[in-house]
XYZ file of C-alpha atoms in Angstrom:
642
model
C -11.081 -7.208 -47.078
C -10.913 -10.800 -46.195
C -13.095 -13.526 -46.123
C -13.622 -16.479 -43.270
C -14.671 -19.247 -45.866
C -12.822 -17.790 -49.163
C -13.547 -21.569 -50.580
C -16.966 -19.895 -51.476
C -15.981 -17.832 -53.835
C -15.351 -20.665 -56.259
C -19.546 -20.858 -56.617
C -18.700 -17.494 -58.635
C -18.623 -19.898 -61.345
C -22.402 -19.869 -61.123
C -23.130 -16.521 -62.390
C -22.984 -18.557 -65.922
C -25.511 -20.219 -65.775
C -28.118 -16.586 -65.595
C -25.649 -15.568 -68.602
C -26.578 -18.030 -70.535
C -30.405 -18.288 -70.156
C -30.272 -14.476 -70.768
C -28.488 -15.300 -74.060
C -31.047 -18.014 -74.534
C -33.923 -15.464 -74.054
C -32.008 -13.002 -76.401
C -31.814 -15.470 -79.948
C -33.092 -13.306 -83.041
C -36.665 -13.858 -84.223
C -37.618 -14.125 -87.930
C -39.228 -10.835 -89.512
C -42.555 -11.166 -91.178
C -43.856 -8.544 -93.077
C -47.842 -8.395 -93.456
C -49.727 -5.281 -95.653
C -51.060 -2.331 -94.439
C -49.307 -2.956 -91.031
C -46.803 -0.092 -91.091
C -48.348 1.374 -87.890
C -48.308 -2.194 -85.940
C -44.991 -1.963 -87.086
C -43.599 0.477 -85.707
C -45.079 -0.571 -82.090
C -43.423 -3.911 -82.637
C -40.172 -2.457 -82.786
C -40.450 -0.184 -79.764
C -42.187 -2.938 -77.535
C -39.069 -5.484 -78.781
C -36.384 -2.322 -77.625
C -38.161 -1.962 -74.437
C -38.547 -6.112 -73.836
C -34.497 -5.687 -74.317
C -33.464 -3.341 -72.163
C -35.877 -5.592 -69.223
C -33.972 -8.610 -69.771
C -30.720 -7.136 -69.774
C -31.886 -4.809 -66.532
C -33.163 -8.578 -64.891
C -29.253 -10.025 -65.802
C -27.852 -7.474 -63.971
C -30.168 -7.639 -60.924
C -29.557 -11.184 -61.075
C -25.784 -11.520 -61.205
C -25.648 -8.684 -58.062
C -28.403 -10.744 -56.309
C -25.940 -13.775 -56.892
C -22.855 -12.867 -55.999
C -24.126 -10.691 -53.280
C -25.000 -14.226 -51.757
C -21.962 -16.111 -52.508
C -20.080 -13.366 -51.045
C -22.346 -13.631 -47.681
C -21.716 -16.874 -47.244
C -17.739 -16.328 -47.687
C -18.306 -13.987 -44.741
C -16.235 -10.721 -45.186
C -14.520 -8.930 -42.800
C -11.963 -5.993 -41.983
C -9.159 -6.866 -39.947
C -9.064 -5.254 -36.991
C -5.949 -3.008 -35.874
C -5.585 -5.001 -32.724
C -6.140 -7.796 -33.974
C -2.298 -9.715 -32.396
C -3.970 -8.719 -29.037
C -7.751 -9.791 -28.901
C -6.253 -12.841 -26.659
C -4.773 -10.969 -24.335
C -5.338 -11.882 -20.809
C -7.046 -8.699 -18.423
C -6.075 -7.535 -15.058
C -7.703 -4.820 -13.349
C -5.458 -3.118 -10.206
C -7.942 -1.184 -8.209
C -6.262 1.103 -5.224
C -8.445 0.774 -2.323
C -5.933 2.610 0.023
C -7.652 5.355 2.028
C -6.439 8.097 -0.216
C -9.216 6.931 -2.006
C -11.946 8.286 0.450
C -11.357 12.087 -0.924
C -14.319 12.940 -3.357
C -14.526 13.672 -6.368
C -17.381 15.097 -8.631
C -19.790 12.177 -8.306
C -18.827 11.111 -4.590
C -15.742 9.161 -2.997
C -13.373 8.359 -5.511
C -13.257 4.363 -4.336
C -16.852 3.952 -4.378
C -17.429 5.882 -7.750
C -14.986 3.744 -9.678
C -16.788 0.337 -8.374
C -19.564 1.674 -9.778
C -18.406 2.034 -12.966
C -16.563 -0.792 -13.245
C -19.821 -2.469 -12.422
C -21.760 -0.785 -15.183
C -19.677 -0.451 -17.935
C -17.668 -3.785 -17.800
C -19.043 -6.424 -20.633
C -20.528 -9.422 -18.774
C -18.763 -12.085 -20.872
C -15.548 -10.294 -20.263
C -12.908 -12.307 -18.270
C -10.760 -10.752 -15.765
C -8.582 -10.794 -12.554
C -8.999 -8.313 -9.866
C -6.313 -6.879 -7.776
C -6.543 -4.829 -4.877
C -4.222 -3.385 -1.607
C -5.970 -6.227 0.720
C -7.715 -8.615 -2.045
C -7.124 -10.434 -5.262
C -9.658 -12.143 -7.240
C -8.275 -14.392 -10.474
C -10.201 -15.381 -13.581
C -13.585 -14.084 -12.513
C -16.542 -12.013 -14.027
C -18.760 -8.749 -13.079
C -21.303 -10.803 -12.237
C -19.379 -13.162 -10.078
C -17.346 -10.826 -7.859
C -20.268 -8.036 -7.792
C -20.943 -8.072 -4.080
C -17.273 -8.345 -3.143
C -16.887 -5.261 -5.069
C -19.885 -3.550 -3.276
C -18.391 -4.312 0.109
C -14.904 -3.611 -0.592
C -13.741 -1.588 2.312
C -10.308 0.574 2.507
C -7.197 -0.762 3.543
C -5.002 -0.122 5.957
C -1.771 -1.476 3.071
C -0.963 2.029 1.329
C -0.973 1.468 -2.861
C 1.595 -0.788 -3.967
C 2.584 -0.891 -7.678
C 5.199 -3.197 -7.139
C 3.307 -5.892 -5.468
C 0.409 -6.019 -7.812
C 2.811 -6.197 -10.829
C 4.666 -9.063 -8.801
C 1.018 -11.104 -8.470
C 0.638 -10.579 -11.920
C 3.762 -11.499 -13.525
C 3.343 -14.868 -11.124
C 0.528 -15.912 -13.273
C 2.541 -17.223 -16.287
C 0.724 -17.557 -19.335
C 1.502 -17.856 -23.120
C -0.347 -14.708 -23.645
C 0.267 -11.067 -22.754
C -1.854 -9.075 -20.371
C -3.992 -6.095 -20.554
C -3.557 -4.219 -17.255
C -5.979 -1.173 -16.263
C -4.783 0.184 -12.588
C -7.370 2.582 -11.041
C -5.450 4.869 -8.821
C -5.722 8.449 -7.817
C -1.613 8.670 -8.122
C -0.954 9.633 -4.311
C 2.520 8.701 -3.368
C 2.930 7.136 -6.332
C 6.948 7.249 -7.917
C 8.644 6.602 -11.055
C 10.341 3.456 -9.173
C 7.494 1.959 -8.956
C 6.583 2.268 -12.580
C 9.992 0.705 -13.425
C 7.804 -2.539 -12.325
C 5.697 -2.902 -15.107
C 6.765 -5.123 -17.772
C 6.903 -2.852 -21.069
C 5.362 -5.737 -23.088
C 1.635 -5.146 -21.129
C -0.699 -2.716 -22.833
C -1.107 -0.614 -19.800
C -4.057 1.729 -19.265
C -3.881 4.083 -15.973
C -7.346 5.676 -15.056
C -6.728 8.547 -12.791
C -9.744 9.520 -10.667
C -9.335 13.276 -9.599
C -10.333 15.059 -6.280
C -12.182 18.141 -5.933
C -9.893 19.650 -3.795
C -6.540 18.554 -1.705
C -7.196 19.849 1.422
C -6.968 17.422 4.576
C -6.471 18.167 7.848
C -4.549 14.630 9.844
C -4.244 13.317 13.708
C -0.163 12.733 13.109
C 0.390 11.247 16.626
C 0.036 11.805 20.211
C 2.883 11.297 22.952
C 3.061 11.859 26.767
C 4.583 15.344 26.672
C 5.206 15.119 30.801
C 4.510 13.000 33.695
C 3.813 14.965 36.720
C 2.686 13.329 40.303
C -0.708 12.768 39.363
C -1.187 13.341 35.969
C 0.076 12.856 32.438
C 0.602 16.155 29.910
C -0.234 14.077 26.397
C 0.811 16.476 23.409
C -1.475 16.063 20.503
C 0.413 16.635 16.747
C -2.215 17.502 14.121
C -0.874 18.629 10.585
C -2.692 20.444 7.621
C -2.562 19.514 4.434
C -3.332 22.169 1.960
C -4.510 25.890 2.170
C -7.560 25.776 4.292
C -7.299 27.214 7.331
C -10.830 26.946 9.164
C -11.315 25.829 12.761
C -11.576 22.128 13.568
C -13.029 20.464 16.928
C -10.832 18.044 18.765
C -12.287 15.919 21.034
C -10.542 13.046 24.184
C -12.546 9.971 24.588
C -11.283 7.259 27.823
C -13.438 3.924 26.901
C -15.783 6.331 24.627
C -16.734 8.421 27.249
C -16.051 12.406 26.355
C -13.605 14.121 28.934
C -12.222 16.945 26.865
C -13.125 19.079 23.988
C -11.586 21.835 22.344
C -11.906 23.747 18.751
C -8.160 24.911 16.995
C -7.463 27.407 14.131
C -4.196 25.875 12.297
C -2.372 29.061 11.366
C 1.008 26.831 10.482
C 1.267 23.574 9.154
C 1.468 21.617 12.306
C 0.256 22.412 15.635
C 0.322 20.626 18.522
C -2.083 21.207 21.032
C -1.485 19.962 25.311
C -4.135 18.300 27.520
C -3.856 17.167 30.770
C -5.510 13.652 32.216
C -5.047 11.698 35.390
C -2.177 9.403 35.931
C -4.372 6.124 35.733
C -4.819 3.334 32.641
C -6.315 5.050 30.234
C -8.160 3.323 26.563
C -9.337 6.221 24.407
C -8.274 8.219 21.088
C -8.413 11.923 19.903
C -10.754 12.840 17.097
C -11.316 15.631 15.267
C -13.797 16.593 12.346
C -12.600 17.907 9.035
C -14.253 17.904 5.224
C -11.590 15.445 3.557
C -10.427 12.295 4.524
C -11.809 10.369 7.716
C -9.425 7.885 8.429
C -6.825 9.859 9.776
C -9.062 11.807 12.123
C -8.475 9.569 14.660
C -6.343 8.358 16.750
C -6.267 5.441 19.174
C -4.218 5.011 22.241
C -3.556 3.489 25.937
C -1.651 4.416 28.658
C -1.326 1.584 31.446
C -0.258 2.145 34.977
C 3.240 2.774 35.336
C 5.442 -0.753 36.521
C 8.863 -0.448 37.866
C 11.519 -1.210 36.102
C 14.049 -4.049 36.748
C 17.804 -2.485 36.754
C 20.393 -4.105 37.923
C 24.208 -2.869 38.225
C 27.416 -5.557 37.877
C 29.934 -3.271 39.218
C 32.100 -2.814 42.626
C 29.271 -0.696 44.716
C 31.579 2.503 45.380
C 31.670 3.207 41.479
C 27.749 2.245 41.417
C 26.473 4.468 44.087
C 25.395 7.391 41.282
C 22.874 4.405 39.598
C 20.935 4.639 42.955
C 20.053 8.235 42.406
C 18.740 7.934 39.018
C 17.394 4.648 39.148
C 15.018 5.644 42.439
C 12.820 3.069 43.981
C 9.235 4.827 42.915
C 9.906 3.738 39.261
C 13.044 1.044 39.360
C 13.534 -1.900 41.519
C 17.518 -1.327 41.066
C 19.904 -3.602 42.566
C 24.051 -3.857 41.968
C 26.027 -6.974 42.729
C 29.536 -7.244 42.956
C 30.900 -9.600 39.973
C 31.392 -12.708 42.589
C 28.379 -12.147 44.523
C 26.007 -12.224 41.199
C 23.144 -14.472 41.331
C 22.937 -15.300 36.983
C 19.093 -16.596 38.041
C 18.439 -13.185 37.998
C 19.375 -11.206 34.873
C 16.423 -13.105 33.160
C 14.234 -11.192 35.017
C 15.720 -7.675 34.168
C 14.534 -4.765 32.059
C 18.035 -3.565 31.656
C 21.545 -4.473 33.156
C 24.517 -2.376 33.636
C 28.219 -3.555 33.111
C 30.097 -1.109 35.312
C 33.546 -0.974 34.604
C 34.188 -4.717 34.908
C 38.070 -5.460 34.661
C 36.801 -8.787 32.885
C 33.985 -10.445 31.532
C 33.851 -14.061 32.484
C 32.889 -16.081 28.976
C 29.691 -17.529 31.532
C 28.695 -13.781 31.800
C 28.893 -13.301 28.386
C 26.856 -16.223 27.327
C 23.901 -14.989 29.116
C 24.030 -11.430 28.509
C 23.675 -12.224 24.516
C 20.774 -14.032 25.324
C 19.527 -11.235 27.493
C 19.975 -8.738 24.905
C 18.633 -11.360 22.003
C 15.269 -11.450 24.007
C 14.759 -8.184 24.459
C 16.505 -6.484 28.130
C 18.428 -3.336 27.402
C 22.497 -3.808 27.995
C 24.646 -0.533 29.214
C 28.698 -1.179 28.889
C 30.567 1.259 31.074
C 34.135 0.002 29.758
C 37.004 -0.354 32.656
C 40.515 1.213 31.731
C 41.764 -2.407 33.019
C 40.115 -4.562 30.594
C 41.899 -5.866 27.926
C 40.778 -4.316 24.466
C 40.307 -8.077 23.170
C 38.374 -9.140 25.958
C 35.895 -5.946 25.177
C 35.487 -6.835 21.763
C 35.034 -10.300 22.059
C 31.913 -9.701 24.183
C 30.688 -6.627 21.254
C 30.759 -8.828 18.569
C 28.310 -11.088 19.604
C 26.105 -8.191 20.108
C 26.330 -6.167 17.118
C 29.004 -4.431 15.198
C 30.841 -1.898 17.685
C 34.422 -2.431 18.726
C 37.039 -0.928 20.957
C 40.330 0.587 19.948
C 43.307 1.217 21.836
C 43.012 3.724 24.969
C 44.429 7.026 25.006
C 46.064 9.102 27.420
C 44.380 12.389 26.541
C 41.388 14.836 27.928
C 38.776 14.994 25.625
C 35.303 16.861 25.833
C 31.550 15.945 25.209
C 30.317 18.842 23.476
C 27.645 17.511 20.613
C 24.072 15.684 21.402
C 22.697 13.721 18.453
C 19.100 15.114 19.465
C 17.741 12.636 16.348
C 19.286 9.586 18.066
C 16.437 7.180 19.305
C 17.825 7.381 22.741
C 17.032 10.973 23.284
C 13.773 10.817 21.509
C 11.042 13.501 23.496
C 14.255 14.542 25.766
C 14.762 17.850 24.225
C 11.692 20.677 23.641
C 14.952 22.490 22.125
C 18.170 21.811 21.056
C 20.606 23.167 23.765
C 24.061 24.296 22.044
C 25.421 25.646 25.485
C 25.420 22.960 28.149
C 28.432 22.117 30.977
C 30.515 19.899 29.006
C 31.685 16.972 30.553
C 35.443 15.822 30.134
C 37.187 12.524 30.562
C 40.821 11.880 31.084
C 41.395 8.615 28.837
C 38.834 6.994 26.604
C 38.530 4.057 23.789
C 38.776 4.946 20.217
C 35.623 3.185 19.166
C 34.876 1.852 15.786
C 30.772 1.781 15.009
C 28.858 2.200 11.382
C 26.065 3.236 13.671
C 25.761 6.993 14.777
C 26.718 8.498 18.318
C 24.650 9.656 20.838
C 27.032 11.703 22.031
C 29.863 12.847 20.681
C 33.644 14.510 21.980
C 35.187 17.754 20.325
C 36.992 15.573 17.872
C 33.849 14.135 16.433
C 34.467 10.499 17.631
C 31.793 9.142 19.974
C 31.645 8.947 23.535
C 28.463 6.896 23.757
C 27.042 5.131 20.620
C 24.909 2.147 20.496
C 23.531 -0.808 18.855
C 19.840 -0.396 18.102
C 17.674 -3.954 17.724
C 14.361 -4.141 17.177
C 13.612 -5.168 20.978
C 16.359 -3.816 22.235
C 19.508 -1.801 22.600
C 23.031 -2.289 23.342
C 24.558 1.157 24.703
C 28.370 1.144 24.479
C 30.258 4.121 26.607
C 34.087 4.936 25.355
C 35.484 5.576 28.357
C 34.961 5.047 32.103
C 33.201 7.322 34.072
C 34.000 7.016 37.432
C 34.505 10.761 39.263
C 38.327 10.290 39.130
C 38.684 9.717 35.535
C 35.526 12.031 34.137
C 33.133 14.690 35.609
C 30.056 12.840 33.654
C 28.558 12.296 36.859
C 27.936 16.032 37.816
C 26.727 16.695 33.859
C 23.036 17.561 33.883
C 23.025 14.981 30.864
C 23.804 11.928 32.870
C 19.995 11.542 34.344
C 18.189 11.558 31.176
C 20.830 9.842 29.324
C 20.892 6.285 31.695
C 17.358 6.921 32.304
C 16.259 6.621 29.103
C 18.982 4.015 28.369
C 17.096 1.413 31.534
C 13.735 2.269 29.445
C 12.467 -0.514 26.482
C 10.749 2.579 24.751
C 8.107 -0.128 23.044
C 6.568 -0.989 26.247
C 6.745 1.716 28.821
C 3.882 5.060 28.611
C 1.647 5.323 25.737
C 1.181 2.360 23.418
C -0.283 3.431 19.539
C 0.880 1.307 17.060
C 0.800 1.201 13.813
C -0.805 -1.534 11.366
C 1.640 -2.689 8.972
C 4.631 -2.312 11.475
C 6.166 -5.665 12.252
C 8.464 -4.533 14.856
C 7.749 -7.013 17.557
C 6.101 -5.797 21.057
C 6.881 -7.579 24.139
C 4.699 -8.777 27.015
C 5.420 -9.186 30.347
C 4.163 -13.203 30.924
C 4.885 -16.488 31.737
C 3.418 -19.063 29.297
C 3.141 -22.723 29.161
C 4.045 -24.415 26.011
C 0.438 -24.974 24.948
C -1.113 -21.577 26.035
C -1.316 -18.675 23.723
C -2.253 -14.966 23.667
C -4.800 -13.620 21.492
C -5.730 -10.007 20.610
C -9.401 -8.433 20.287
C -12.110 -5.910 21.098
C -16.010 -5.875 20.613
C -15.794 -6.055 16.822
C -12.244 -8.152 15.943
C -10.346 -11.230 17.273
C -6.927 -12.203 16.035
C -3.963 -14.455 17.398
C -0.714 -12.724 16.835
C 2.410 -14.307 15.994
C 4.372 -15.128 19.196
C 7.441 -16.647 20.746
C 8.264 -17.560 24.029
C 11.292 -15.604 25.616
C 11.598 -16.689 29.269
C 9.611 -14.816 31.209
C 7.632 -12.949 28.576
C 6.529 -13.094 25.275
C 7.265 -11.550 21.687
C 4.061 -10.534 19.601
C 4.373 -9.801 16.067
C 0.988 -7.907 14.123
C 2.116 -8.019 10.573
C -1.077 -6.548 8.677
C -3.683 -7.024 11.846
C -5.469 -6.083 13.181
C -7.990 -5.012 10.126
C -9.162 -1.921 11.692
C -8.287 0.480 13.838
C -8.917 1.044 17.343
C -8.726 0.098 20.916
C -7.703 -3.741 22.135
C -6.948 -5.808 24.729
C -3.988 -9.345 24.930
C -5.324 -11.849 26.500
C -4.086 -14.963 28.068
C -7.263 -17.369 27.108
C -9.681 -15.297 29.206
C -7.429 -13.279 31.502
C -7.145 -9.671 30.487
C -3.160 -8.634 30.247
C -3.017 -5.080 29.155
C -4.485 -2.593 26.565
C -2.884 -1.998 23.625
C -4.187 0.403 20.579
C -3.705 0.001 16.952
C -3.741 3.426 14.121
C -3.478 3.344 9.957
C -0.278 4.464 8.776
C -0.758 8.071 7.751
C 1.330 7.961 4.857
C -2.134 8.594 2.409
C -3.005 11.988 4.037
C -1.099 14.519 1.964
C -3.645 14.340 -1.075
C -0.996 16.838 -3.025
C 1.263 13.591 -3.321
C -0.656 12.720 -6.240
C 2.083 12.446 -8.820
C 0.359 12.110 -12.210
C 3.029 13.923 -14.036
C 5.167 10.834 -14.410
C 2.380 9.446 -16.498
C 3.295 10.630 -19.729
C 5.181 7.900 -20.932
C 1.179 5.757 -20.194
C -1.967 5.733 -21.763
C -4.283 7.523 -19.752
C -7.776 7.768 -19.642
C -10.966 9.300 -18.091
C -13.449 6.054 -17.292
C -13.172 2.191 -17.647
C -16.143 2.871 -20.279
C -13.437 4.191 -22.506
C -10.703 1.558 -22.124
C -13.179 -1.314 -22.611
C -14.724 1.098 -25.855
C -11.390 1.440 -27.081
C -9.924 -2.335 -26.480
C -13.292 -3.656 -28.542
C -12.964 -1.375 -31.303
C -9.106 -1.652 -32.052
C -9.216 -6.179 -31.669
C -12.848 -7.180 -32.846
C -13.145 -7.552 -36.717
C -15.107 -5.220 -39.086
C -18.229 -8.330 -40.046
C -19.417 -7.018 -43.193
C -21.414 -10.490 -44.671
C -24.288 -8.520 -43.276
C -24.375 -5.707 -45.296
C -23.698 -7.908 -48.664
C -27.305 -10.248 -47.305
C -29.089 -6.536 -47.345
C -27.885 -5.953 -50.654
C -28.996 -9.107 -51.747
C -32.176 -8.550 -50.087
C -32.473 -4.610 -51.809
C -31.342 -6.935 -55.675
C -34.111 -9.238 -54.975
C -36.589 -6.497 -54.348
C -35.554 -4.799 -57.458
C -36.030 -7.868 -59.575
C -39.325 -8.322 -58.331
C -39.844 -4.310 -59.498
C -38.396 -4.429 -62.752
C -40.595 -7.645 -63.726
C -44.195 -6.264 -62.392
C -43.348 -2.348 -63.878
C -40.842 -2.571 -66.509
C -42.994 -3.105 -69.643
């Protein structure tokens, strides 16, 4: 026990002072003796026992009644356990990623623990707030209770790291309390190698009822016949329930297909067929779990040609023509001396055919071709000098040519995983017409091959940037030196090569992904584009690149759905936006690597816990009732006490 104002206890010295007027009260009485009094006697003796034992009964009463409020006034107390830590600063880290819409017990996970944490959390209590799209320092319950009420998912999965990083930020003499309300989905034990050991970390781990979720995964045009589009819809299911789901196609929110599945496997993907015009709708289905994944947002425009054009003598050229055909490529080739450099600016992708030299001019504007976004495709000459070749390469990336060699070698592997034969393949095809070539470049690339010869070196590789690609061939393939030409690879291959995948066919993006997106645009200097539908408006980031313009999202827009870019009023294209659906698989929950935490079951708990372990045991109180109950029994002992 220990006492606020021990200085008190030195007015212990005044239980004397009852002492002595007892003692006073107590000095022996002179005996007279009268006749014929034996009988009053005998009373007098008894009445002078029982006037003893009252005084000494009144001493005692009096010295507890005393020091019972001496000691009040010292103010006892127990020390609590805790006690280093009752000024520890709080942070609260509440996930409000959309993992968080599966219910539990009492409702939707999310919404239940808001509720508790605005019931059970003490109103003087002061505390930051920390969420996936918000963060709210030194507040109260009472101050913050209607941001709390409307906090909405985010699109921004659960990060551990970050919150840990906003709170270490706030530097501060005194260590933190952190409670982080999560339901544990994709969480890992990296993440947990974040938190600073000296915290006193509480996890509160909100359970589901079950972990069943059927997802939209993503949608793709699956073929693109004369008047239509095939668009191949991927939906995956998450746990063991099996039951039918309706899937429904909305263009500008009008219905034009429906359809009701069974998913027997895991993933299914299911075909439907729409005209080939612009198109502004999303799939959505209807399932028991999650909502946010159940739909899916996309746009289709109107096909645009694509600018090609060929630097190359025009009898080794003449094969370009028949891919590059003039219903979806305005394709051009120029001889290197009759080139007109005006016009590569203008091109979607440009093809070096098997040019004995590449004037230093020609390089200069080819890197900045590539740098803003046009698609480059080297077809290496056996004439050119090695270190002409790789002076060029190395201002686009990190490939480089080796010496040539004098032997036949064969294509026989596709890379089906590479980016440039993404959707090419329904199957992967092991026994295909091999094409050969006659001499070829060693080539030296950390990147992986497209396609690869016998030997495992590559024959085409590439150089993959974020708006564009460099494709890099390792030998010439003109008919007298390979039979590439008559390979049932070559269309697909330098068709998909002239194709900026970001911006031709279906457009769903992703929130969250910062690759940047191109538009097709000329700008002034002072105009911008913005971004928006009927219920958001945004202005992206955006930089000028001759004759169109990068756009970069970061985390916007906040919600899914269909938009449109606009230049001030002028409508541009369409453009959709989806949530990552990296919270969907509710089995990710991972509360295993827990152990090593204090866990609990409510915020009630923690906050239960926290004030019994740091606030001292006051016991002046009880001494005042005691003094109280002594004063009573004073009172008693002088009215019955005889």
């Amino acid at each position: 026990m220990q006492f606020k104002h021990p200085e008190i206890l030195y007015f212990l010295f005044l239980l004397v002072i009852p002492i002595l007027v007892h003692l006073f009260q107590l000095r022996r009485f002179k005996k007279e003796y009268f006749t014929n009094v034996r009988f009053l006697k005998e009373l007098s003796i008894q009445t002078r026992k029982s006037s003893k034992i009252k005084k000494w009964l009144l001493l005692a009463t009096r010295l507890l009644l005393l020091t019972c409020i001496i000691i009040a006034f010292a103010q006892p107390f127990f020390k609590a356990k805790d006690s280093k830590n009752s000024s520890n600063e709080m942070y609260i880290v509440l996930d409000n990623s959309f993992s968080m819409q599966a219910k539990g017990q009492k409702g939707e996970l999310l919404k239940r623990a808001v509720q508790e944490l605005l019931e059970n959390t003490p109103e003087n209590q002061t505390f930051s707030l920390i969420t996936n799209s918000e963060t709210f320092w030194n507040t109260d319950i009472k101050s913050i209770k209607s941001a709390l009420q409307n906090l909405k998912y985010s699109a921004l999965p659960f990060q551990l790291e970050s919150a840990m990083a906003k709170i270490k930020s706030r530097k501060s003499a005194f260590n933190k309390d952190i409670i982080i309300i999560t339901d544990a989905v994709g969480l890992e034990p990296k993440q947990l190698k974040s938190i600073d050991k000296s915290f006193n970390t509480n996890f509160i781990i909100p359970k589901t009822e079950h972990k069943n979720n059927v997802s939209i995964d993503s949608v793709f045009i699956h073929q693109t016949l004369d008047d239509f589009y095939e668009i191949g819809l991927k939906v995956v299911a998450y746990g063991d329930d099996k039951k039918e789901i309706p899937v429904a196609l909305y263009n500008q929110n009008k219905l034009i297909a429906k359809t009701l599945t069974k998913l027997e496997t895991k993933e299914k993907t299911l075909y439907f067929t729409i005209p080939k015009k612009d198109f502004h709708g999303y799939f959505s289905i209807i399932d028991n779990s999650l909502e946010y994944d159940n739909t899916l947002f996309f746009s289709i425009s109107k096909p645009e040609k694509i600018n090609v054009i060929s630097i190359g003598a025009p009898e080794k050229s003449n094969f370009l023509g028949r891919i590059y055909t003039s219903d979806e490529f305005n394709y051009n080739n120029f001889a290197i001396g009759t080139l007109d450099y005006n016009l590569l600016e203008k091109q979607d992708a440009i093809v070096l055919n098997e040019l004995d030299e590449i004037p230093q001019a020609l390089q200069t504007t080819l890197k900045s071709f590539s740098e803003k976004g046009g698609n480059l495709i080297i077809i290496p000459s056996a004439k050119n000098a090695v270190s002409n070749l790789n002076q060029f390469l190395s201002n686009l990336g990190s490939i480089q040519f080796k010496t040539l060699e004098n032997k036949e070698k064969l294509v026989t592997k596709i890379n089906f995983n590479h980016p440039l034969f993404d959707g090419v393949f329904e199957s992967k095809i092991d026994n295909f017409q091999y094409p050969k070539t006659k001499t070829s470049f060693g080539i030296s690339s950390s990147n992986p091959a497209a396609l690869y010869y016998a030997d495992q070196t590559a024959f085409l590789t590439s150089t993959n940037k974020v708006i564009s690609s460099v494709y890099v061939f390792a030998a010439p393939i003109n008919l007298e030196n390979s039979n590439f030409q008559q390979s049932p690879l070559i269309v697909p291959t330098f068709y998909k090569m002239a194709i900026n995948n970001q911006n031709k066919g279906l457009k769903a993006l992703t929130i969250g992904n910062n690759n940047p997106y191109l538009v097709d645009v000329n700008l002034s200097k002072d105009e911008i584009l913005n971004v928006k539908n009927e219920h958001e408006t945004f202005i992206p980031i955006q930089q000028i690149l001759n004759n169109k313009v990068q756009l970069t999202f970061n985390d916007y827009p906040e919600q899914a759905g269909n938009f449109g870019i606009y230049k001030q009023k002028e409508w541009l294209q369409n453009i959709s936006f989806n949530y990552n659906r990296t919270e969907s698989n509710l089995a990710q929950a991972n509360e295993n690597i827990l152990s090593d935490y204090k866990t609990n079951d409510s915020i009630n708990t923690i906050f239960d816990t926290l004030q019994t372990n740091r606030i001292d045991n006051q016991i002046w109180k009880w001494f005042v009732i005691f003094a109280l109950l002594f004063l009573v029994t004073e009172m008693a002992i002088i009215r019955f006490v005889k």
